[in-house]
Short mmCIF file of C-alpha atoms in Angstrom, two decimals:
data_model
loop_
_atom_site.label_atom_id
_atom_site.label_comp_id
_atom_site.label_asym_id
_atom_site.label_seq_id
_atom_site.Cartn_x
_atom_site.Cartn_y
_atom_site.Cartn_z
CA UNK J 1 0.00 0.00 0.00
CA UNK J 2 1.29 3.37 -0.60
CA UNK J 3 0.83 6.69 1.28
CA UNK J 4 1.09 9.97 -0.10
CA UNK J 5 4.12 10.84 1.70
CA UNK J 6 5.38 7.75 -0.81
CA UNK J 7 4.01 9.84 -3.53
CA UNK J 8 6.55 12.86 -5.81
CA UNK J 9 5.50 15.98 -6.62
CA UNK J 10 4.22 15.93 -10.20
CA UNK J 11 3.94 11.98 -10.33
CA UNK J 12 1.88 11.74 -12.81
CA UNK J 13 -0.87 8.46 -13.26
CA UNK J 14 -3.11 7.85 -16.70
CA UNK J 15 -6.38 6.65 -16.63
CA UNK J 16 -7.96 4.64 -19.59
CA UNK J 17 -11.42 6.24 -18.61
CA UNK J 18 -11.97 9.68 -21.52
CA UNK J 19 -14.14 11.69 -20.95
CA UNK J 20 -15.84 14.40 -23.84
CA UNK J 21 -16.76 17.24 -22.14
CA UNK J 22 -19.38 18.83 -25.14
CA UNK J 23 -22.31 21.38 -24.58
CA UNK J 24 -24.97 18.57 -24.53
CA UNK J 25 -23.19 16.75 -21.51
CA UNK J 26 -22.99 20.32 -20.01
CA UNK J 27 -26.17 21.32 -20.13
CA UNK J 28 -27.71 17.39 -19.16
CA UNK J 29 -25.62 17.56 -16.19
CA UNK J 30 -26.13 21.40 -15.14
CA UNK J 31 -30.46 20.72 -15.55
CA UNK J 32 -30.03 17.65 -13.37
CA UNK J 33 -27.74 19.20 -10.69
CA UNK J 34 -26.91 22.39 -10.86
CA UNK J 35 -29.43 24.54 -13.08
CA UNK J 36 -27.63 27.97 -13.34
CA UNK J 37 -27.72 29.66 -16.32
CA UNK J 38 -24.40 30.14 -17.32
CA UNK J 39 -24.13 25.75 -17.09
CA UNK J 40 -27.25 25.82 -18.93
CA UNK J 41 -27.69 28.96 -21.57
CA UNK J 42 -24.81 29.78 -23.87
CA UNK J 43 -26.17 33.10 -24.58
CA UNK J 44 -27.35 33.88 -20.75
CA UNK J 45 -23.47 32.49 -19.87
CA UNK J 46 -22.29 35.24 -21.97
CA UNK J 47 -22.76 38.01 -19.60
CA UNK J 48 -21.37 36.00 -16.68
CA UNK J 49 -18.07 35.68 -14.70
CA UNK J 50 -17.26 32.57 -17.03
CA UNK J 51 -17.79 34.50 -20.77
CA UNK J 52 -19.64 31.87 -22.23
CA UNK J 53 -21.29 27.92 -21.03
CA UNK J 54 -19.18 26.56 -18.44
CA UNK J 55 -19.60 22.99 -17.08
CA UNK J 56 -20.65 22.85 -13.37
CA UNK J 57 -17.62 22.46 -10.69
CA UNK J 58 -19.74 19.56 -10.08
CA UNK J 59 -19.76 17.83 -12.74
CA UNK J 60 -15.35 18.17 -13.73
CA UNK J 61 -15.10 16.88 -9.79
CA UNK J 62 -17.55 13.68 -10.50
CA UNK J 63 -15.20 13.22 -14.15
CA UNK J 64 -12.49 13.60 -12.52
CA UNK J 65 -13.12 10.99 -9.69
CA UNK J 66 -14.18 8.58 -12.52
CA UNK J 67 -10.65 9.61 -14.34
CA UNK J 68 -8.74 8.76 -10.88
CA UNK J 69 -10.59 5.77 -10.07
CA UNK J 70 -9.38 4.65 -13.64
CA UNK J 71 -6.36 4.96 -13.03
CA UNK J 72 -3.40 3.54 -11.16
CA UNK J 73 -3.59 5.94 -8.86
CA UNK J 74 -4.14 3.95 -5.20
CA UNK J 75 -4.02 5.47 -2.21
CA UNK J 76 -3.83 3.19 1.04
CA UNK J 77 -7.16 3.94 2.11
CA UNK J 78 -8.95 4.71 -1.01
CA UNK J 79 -9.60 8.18 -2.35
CA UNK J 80 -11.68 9.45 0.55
CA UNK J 81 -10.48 13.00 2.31
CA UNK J 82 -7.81 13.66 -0.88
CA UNK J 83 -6.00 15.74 1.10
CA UNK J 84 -6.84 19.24 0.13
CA UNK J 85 -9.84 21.79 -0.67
CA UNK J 86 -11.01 21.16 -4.07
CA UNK J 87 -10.14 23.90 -6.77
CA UNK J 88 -11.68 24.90 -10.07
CA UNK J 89 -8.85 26.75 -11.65
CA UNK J 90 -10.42 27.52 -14.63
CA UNK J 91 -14.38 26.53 -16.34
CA UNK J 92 -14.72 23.74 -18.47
CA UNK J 93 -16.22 24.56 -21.80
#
C-alpha cells in the first residue's frame, strides 16, 4: 500500500477512462444538478463571470473521480479526504 508521503511531486498516473466534455453533456448535467444559467444557456453564460457555457464544478469533480478511479492511482485507504480543498482553476467549456 502506498501513502502519499510515498508519492513525488508531479507523479503523474493515466487513466484509460476519456471523458468528452461537449455542450450537450454540459447542459444534461447542469439541468439535473446544478441549473444555473451560465451551465445551462450559452447566450445567458455570456454576460457572466465565465464569458460563455461553463460545465458545473460539479460535474469536472464527479469526471475527474471517474478519471482517478481509472487509473493507477491507489491510495492506502482509497480516495476518501484527498488531502486538500477542491479547486476549479479555470471553467470547463
Amino acid at each position: 500500500m502506498q501513502y502519499f508521503e510515498d508519492y513525488a511531486v508531479g507523479q503523474k498516473f493515466t487513466s484509460p477512462c476519456r471523458r468528452r466534455v461537449d455542450a450537450a453533456a454540459i447542459t444534461d448535467f447542469a439541468a439535473a444538478y446544478d441549473p444555473q444559467p451560465f451551465h445551462l444557456d450559452a447566450a445567458a453564460a455570456k454576460d457572466s463571470a465565465f464569458g460563455g457555457l461553463a460545465a458545473s464544478g460539479w460535474h469536472t469533480a464527479a469526471m475527474t473521480m471517474r478519471l482517478i478511479v481509472g487509473s493507477a492511482f491507489r491510495p492506502a485507504g482509497g480516495i476518501i479526504g484527498f488531502g486538500g480543498e477542491l479547486q476549479w482553476l479555470k471553467p470547463v467549456r
